[in-house]
Coordinates of C-alpha atoms and ligand atoms in Angstrom, one line a residue:
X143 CA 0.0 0.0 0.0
X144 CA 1.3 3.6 -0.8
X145 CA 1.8 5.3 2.6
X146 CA 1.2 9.8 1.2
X147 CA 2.1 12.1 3.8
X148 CA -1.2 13.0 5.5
X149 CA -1.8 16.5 5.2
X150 CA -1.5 18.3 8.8
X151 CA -4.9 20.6 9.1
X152 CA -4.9 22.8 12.0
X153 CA -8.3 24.1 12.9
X154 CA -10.0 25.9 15.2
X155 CA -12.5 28.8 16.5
X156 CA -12.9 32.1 18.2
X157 CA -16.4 33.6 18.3
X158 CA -18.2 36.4 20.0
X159 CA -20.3 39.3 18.7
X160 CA -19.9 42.6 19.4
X161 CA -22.5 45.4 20.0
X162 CA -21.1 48.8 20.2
X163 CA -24.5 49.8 22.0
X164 CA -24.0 47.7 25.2
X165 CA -21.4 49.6 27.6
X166 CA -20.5 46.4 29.0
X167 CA -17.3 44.7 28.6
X168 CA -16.5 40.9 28.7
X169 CA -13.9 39.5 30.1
X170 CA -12.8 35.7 29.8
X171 CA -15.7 34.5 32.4
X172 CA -17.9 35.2 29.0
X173 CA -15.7 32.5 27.2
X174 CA -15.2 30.1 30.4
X175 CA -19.5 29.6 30.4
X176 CA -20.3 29.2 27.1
X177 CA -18.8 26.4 24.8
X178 CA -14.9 26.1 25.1
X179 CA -12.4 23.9 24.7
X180 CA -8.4 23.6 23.5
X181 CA -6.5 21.0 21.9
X182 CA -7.2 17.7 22.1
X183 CA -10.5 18.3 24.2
X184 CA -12.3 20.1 21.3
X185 CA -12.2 16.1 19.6
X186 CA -13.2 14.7 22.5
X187 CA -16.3 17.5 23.7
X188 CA -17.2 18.9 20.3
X189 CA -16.9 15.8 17.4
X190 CA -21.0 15.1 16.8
X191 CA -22.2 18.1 18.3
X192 CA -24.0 20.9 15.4
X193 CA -20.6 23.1 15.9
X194 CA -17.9 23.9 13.2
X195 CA -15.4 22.4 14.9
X196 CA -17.2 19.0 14.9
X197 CA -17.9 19.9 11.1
X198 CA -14.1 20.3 10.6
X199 CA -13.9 16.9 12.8
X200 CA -16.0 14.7 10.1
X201 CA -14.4 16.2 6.9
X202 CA -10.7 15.8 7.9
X203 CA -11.6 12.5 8.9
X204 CA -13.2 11.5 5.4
X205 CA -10.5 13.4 3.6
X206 CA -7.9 11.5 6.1
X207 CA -6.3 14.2 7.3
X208 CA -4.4 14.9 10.0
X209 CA -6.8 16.9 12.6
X210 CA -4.7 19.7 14.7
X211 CA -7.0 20.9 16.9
X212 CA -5.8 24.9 18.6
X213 CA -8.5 26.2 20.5
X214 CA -12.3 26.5 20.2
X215 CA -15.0 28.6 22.1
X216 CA -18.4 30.8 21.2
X217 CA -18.5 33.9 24.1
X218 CA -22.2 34.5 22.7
X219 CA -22.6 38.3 22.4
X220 CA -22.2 41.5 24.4
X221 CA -20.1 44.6 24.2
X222 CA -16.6 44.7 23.6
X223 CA -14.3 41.8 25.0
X224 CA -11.9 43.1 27.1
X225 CA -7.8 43.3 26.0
X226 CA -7.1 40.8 28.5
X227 CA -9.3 38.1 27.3
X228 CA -8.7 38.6 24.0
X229 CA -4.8 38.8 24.7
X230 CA -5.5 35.4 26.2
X231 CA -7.6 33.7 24.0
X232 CA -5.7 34.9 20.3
X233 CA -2.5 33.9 22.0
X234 CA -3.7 30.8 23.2
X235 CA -4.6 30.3 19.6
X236 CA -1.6 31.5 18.2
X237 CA 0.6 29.7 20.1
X238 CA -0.8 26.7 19.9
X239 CA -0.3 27.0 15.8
X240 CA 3.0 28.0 16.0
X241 CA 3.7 24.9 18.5
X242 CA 2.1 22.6 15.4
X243 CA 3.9 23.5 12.6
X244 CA 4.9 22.6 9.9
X245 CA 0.7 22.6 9.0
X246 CA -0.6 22.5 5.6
X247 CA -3.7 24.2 6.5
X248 CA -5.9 25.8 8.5
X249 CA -9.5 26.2 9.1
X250 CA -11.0 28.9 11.7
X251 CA -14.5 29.3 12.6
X252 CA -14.9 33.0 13.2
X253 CA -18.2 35.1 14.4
X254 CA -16.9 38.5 12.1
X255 CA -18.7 40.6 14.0
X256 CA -16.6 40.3 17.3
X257 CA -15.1 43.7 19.2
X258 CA -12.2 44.2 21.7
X259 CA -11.5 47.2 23.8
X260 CA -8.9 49.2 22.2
X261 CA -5.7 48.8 23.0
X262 CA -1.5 49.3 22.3
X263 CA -2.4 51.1 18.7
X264 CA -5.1 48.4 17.9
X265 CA -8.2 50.0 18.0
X266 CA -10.5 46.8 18.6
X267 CA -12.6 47.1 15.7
X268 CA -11.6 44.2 13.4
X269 CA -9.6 41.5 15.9
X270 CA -10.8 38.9 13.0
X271 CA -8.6 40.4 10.6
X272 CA -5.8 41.0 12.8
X273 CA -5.9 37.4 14.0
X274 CA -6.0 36.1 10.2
X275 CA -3.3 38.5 10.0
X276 CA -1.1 36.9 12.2
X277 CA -2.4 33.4 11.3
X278 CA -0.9 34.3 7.8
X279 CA 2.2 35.6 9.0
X280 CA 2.7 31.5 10.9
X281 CA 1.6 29.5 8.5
X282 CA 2.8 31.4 5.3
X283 CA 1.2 30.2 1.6
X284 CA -1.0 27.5 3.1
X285 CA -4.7 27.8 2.6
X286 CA -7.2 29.4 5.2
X287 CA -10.5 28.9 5.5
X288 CA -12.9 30.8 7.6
X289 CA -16.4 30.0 8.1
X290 CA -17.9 33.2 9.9
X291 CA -21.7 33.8 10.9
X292 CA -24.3 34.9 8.6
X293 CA -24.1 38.4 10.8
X294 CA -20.5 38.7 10.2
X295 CA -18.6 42.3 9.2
X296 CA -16.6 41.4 6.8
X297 CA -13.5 43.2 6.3
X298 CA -10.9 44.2 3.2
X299 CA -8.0 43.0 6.1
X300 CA -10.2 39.3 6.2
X301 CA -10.8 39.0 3.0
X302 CA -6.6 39.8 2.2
X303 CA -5.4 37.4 5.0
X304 CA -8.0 33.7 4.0
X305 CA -7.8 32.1 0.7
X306 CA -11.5 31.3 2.0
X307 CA -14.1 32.5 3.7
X308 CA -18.5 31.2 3.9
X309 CA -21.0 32.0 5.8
X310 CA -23.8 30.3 7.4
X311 CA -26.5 29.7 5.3
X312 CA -29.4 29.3 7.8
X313 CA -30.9 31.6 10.2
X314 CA -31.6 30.6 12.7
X315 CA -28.0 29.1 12.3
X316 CA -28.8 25.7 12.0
X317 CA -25.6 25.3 9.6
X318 CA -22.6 25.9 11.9
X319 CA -21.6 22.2 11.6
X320 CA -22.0 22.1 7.7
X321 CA -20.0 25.4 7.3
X322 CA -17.5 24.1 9.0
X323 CA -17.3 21.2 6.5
X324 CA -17.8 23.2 3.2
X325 CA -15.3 25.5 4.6
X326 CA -12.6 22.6 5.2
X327 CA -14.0 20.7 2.4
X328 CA -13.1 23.6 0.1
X329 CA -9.4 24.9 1.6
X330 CA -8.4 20.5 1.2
X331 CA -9.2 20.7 -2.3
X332 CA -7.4 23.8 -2.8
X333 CA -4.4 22.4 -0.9
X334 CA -4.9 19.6 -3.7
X335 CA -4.5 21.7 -6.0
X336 CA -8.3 20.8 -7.4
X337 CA -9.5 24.8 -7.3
X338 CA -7.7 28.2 -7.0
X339 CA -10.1 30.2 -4.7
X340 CA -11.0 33.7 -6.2
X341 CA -13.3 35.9 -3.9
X342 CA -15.6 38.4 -4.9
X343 CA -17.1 40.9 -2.6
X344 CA -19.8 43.6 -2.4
X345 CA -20.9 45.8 0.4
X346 CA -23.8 48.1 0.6
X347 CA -24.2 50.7 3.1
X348 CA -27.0 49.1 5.0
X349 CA -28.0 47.2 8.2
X350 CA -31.4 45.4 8.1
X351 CA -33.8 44.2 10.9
X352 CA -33.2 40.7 11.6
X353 CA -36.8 39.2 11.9
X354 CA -37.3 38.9 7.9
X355 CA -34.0 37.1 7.4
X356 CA -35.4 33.7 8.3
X357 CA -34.2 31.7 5.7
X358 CA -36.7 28.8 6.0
X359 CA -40.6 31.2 5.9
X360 CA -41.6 33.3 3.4
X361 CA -39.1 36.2 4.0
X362 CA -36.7 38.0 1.6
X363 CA -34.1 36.0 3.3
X364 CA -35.7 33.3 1.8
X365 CA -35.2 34.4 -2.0
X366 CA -31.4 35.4 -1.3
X367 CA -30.8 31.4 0.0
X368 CA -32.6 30.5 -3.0
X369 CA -30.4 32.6 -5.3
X370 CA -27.2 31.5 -3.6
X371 CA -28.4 28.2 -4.1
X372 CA -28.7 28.4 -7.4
X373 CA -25.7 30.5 -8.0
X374 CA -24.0 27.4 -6.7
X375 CA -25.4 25.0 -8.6
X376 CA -24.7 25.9 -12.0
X377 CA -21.0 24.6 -10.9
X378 CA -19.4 28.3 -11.5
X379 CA -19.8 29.6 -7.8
X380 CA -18.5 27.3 -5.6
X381 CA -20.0 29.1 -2.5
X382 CA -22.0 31.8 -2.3
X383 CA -22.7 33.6 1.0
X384 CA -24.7 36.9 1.8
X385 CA -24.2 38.8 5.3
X386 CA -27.0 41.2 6.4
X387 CA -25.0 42.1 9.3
X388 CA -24.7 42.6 13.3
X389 CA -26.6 46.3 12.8
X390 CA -25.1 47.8 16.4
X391 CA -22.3 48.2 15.5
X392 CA -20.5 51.5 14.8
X393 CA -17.2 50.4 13.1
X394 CA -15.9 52.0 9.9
X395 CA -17.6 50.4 6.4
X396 CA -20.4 48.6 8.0
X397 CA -22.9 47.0 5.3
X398 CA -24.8 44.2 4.3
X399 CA -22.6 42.2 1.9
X400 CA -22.7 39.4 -0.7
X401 CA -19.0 37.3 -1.4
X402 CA -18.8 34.2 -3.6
X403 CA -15.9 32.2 -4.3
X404 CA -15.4 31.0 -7.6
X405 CA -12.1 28.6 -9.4
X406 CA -9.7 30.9 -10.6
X407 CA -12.6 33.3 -12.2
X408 CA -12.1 36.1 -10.3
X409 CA -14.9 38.2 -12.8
X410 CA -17.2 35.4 -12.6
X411 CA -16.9 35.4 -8.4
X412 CA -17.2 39.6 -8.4
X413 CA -20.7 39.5 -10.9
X414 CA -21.8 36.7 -8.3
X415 CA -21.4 39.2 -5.2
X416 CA -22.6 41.6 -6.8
X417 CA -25.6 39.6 -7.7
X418 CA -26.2 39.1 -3.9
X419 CA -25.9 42.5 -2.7
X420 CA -28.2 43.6 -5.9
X421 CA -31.1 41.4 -4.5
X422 CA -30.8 42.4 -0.9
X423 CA -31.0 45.9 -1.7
X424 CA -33.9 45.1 -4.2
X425 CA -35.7 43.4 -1.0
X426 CA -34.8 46.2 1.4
X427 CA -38.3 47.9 2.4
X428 CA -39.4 43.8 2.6
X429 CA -37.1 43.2 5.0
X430 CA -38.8 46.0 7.4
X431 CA -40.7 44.8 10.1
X432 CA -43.6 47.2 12.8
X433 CA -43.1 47.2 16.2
X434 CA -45.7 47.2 18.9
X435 CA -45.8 49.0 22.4
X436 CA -45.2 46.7 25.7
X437 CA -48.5 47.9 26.8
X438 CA -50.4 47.3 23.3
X439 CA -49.1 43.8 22.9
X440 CA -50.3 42.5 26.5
X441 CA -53.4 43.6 25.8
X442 CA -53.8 42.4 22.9
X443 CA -52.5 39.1 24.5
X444 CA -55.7 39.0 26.8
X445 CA -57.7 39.6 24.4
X446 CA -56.8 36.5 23.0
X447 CA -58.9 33.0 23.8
X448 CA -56.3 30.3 22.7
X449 CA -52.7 29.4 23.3
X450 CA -49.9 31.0 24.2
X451 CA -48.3 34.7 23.4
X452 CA -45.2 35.5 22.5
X453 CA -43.8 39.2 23.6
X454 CA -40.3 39.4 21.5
X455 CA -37.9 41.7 24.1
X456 CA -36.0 42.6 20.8
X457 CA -33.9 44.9 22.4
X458 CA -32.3 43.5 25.4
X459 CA -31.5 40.2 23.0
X460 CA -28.4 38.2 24.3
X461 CA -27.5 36.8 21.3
X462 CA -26.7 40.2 19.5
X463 CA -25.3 41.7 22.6
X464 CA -27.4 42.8 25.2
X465 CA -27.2 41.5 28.7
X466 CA -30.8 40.0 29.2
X467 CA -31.5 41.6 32.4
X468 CA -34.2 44.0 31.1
X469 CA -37.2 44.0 33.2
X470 CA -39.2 46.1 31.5
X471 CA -41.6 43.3 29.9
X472 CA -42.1 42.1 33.5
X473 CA -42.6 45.1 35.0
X474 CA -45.3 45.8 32.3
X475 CA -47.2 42.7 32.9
X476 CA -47.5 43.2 36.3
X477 CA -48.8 46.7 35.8
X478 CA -51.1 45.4 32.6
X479 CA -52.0 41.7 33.1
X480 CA -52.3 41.3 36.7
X481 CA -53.3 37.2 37.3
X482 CA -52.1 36.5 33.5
X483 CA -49.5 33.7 34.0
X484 CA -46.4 34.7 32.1
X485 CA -42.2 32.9 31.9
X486 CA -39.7 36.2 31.7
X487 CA -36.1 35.3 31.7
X488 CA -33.7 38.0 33.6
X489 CA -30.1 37.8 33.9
X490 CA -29.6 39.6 37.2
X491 CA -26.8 37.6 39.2
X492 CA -28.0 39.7 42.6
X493 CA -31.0 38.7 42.6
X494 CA -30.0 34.7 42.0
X495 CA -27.2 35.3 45.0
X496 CA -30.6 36.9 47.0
X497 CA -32.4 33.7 45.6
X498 CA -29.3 31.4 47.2
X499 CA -29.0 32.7 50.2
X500 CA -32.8 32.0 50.9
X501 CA -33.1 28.9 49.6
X502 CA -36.1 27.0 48.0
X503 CA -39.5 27.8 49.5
X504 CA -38.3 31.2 50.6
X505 CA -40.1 34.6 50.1
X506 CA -38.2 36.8 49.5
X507 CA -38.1 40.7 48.4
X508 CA -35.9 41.6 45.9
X509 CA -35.0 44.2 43.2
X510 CA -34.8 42.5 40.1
X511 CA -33.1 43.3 36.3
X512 CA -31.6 46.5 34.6
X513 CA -28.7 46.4 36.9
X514 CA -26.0 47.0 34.3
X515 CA -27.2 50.0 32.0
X516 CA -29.5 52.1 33.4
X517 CA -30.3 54.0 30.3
X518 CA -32.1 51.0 29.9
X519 CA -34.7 50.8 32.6
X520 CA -34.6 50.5 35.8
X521 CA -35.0 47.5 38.7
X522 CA -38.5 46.8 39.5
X523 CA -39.1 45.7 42.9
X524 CA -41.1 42.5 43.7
X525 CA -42.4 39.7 46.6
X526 CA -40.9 36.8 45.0
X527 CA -41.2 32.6 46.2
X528 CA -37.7 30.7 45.5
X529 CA -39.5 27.6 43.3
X530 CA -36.6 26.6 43.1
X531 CA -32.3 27.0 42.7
X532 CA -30.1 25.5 39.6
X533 CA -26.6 25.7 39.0
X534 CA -27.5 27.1 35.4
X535 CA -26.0 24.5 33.3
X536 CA -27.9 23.0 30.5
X537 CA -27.0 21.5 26.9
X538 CA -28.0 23.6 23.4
X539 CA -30.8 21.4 21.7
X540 CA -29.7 22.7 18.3
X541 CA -28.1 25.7 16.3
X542 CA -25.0 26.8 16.4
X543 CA -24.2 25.3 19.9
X544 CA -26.5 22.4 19.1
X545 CA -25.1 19.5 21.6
X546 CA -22.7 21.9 23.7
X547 CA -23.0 23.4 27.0
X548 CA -23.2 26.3 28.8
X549 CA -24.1 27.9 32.4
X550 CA -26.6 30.6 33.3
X551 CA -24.3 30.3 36.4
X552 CA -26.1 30.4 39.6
X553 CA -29.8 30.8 38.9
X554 CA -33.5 31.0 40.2
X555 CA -36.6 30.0 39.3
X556 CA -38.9 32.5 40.8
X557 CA -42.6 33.1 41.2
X558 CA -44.1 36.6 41.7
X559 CA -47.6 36.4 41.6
X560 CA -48.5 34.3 38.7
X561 CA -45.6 35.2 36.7
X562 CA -42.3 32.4 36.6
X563 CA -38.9 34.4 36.0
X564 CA -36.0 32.9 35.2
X565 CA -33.1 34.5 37.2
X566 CA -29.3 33.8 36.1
X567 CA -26.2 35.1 36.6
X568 CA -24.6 35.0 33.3
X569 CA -26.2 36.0 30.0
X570 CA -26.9 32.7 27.1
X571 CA -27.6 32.8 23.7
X572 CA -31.5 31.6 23.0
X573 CA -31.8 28.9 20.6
X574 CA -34.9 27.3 21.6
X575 CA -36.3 27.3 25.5
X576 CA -33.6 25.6 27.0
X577 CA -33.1 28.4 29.8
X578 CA -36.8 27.2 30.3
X579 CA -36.2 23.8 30.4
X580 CA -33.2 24.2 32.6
X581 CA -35.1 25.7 35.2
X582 CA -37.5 22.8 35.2
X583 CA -41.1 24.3 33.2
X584 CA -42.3 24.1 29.7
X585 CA -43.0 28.0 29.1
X586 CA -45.8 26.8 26.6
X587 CA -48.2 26.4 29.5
X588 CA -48.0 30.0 30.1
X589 CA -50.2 32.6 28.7
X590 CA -47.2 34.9 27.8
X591 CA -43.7 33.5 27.1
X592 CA -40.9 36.4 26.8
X593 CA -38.2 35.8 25.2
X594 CA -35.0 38.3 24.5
X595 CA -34.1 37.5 20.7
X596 CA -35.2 39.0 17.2
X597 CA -35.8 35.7 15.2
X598 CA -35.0 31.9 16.7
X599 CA -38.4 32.2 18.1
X600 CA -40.3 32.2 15.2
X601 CA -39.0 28.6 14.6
X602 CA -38.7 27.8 19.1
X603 CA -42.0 28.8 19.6
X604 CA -43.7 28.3 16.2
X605 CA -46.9 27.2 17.5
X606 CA -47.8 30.3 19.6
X607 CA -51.2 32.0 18.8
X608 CA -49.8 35.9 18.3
X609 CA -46.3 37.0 18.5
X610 CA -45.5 40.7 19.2
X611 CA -42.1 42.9 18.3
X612 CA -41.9 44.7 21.2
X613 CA -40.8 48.3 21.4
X614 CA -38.4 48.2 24.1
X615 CA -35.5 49.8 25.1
X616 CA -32.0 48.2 24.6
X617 CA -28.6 48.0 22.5
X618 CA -30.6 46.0 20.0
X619 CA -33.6 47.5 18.9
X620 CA -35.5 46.9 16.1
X621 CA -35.7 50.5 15.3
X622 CA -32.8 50.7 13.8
X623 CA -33.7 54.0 12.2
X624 CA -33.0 55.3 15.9
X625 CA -29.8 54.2 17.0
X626 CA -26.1 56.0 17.1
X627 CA -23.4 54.5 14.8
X628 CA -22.0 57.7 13.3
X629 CA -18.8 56.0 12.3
X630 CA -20.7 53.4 10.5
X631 CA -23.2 56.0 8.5
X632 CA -19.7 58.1 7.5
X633 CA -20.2 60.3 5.2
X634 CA -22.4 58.8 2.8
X635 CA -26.3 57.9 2.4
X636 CA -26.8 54.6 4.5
X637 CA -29.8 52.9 5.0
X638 CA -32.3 53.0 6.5
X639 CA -31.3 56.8 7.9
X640 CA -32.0 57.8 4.5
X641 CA -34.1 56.2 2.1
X642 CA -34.1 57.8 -1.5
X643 CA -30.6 57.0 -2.6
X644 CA -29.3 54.3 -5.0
X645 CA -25.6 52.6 -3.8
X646 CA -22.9 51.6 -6.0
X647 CA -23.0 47.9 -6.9
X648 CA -19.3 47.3 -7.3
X649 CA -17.2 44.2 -6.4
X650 CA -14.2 45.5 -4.0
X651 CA -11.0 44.7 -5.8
X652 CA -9.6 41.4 -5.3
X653 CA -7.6 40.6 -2.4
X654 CA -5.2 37.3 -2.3
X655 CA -4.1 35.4 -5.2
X656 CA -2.7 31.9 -4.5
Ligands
ZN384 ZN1 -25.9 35.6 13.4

């Protein structure tokens, strides 16, 4: 039998989004409760689970490659991550390449949209690029791939540093495993020598709401995962990715943008990302979604006769970078549906020491939510009962942390009155209602369920008889029109501050040519 060389693959990931609307800075606690792992323990944790890393895992494995795992973890969301954690967690990474070499490749999952404070002369803005940057400088002409999430901000510096980049192509992101396969799939045939990855790229100056960009209802979303489909299936485009973008963010040349990779047809891959950005702008005003009042949605809630109700805390959403603690839903329904039941999740680590310290069975007085940025609301007193105390760990059902844990830290299921909160230390991305679940009661069986995220509960909670947008305070608002990213608008029409302007549809020049 011929005995090749097996090609050595490093891979790895480093994910967290950034929201330049939420004061609050995370540190490496953000890291250490939400999936992480290094070296050989991403095999042993992450292989089978809906992750890229486990993605990477299974193609190496088919391709029979040599799997080099550095250092994987997903912080969620928040504001900017502090310069010692991401000191810590890059050089981790970093180091742990160097330490592999000689490798003949290298896959990294990357969020895109992540922030760091600013620090030395880096001003924290693109730490993605800077990392490819130095990932390039170690490993020299081998081929990187990055997968990044469909909300990346994709950069110029990215786009120079990887030979390849994709995004997911399902929201909610139900993909993470497969990107990380197409996007190792595609760097081992380039190490191969099979294709010679050309990107082409197109921004738009634009941010979008993010409850139309389902990609499995009836939404705009929908078309532009039907055009990248087919795109890639004439054989031309061999991946085609679109990126409405993390809207809270003000960093220089924000947009929504459309990149496809192409073999060695770098015209071909430009007309393609062009093509994308085209039909997103064409779909703009679709993508627009109404917001309702706290107080108009409960009562149209009562109103109803059947099911459940679903009041969508858009603005205090974890999973694009608020903290979760808002209690301004609760505080509504108590004012507004007194007797309704309801389940409100609120990240108040206080209150679930206050919880502790009384222990199950307790009543208990306590001050509850909008602890960390008061611009946001403020605590609203209650007579709680301790149902009952959790150490906050559960297991992600699906999505991009499908089969991987994480900890709410030390948390609470209160009562107050006929309403069940969910108190935790730390702040989780929602998938489905495993925050719920964790705390021991199917939210279903409640007149109103809250839940703090723009979109994954339209598929969680799909069977709910009314679902409201609320208009609610937060760093992510659905009112987008609203919000402060001065850098990010520049000096040039952006939408949707102004409206009656046509962009440029213009691939970016090409960056890397293996
Ligand atoms: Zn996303």
């Amino acid at each position: 039998m011929r005995q090749a060389a097996r090609a050595r693959i490093a891979f790895g990931g480093l994910l967290f989004e950034g929201n330049t609307l939420s004061p609050v800075r995370n540190g490496i606690a953000t890291f250490r409760n939400n999936p992480f792992a290094a070296g050989s323990e991403i095999i042993t944790r992450f292989a089978g689970t809906t992750t890229e890393p486990a993605g990477a895992i299974s193609a190496l494995e088919v391709a029979g490659a040599e799997a080099i795992p550095l250092l994987y973890t997903h912080g969620g969301a928040g504001g900017r991550v502090t310069e010692a954690a991401w000191k810590e967690l890059s050089g981790e990474m970093l180091a742990r390449l160097k330490a592999a070499l000689p490798v003949d490749g290298v896959y990294l999952a990357l969020h895109g949209a992540m922030l760091v404070e600013p620090h030395d002369d880096f001003n924290g803005d693109d730490p993605e690029g800077a990392l490819l940057d130095q990932v390039r400088a170690i490993v020299g002409d081998a081929p990187i791939a990055v997968s990044l999430d469909m909300h990346a901000h994709v950069t110029m510096r990215m786009l120079a540093a990887a030979d390849i980049i994709v995004g997911y192509q399902l929201y909610p992101h139900d993909d993470a495993h497969e990107s990380g396969q197409r996007a190792t799939g595609l760097m081992l045939r380039a190490l191969a020598g099979k294709i010679r990855p050309r990107m082409g790229f197109c921004k738009l100056p634009m941010i979008l709401q993010a409850q139309k960009q389902r990609t499995r209802g009836p939404t705009p979303m929908r078309e532009l995962y039907w055009l990248a489909r087919a795109l890639e299936s004439t054989g031309a485009v061999l991946s085609a990715s679109y990126f409405p973008v993390q809207p809270w963010m003000d960093v220089e040349d924000l947009g929504v943008a459309g990149l496809a990779i192409t073999d060695n047809d770098q015209a071909g891959a430009d007309a393609a990302a062009v093509q994308l950005a085209e039909a997103f702008w064409a779909r703009r005003e679709a993508f627009e979604v109404a917001t309702t009042s706290v107080a108009e949605a409960i009562r149209a809630g009562l109103a109803r006769s059947d099911g459940f109700v679903v009041l969508a805390d858009v603005g205090d959403c974890v999973g694009g970078g608020a903290r979760g603690d808002s209690a301004v839903v609760l505080r509504a329904l108590l004012a507004e549906a007194p007797g309704a039941t309801a389940a409100v999740p609120v990240v108040d680590p206080e209150a679930a020491g206050i919880a502790h310290a009384a222990g199950e069975g307790a009543e208990i007085t306590v001050a509850l939510g909008n602890r960390s940025v008061p611009e946001y609301g403020a605590p609203v007193e209650v007579r709680a009962t301790v149902r009952r105390l959790m150490d906050g760990d559960f297991t992600y059902a699906g999505g991009l942390m499908g089969g991987a844990r994480a900890s709410m830290g030390k948390s609470a299921w209160l009562s107050v009155g006929t309403i069940d909160v969910v108190v935790a230390s730390n702040p989780t991305y929602e998938y489905g209602d495993e925050q719920f679940r964790a705390a021991g009661f199917d939210p279903r069986t409640r007149r109103f369920v809250v839940v703090k995220n723009p979109m994954n509960f339209q598929q969680a909670f799909a069977e709910a008889s009314a679902m409201f947008i609320l208009d609610a305070p937060g760093p992510t608002t659905s009112a987008l029109a609203g919000i402060a990213i001065p850098r990010a608008r520049g000096n040039r029409p952006f939408w949707p501050f102004q409206r009656d302007f046509t962009p440029e549809f213009a691939a970016r020049p090409a960056a890397r040519r293996g």
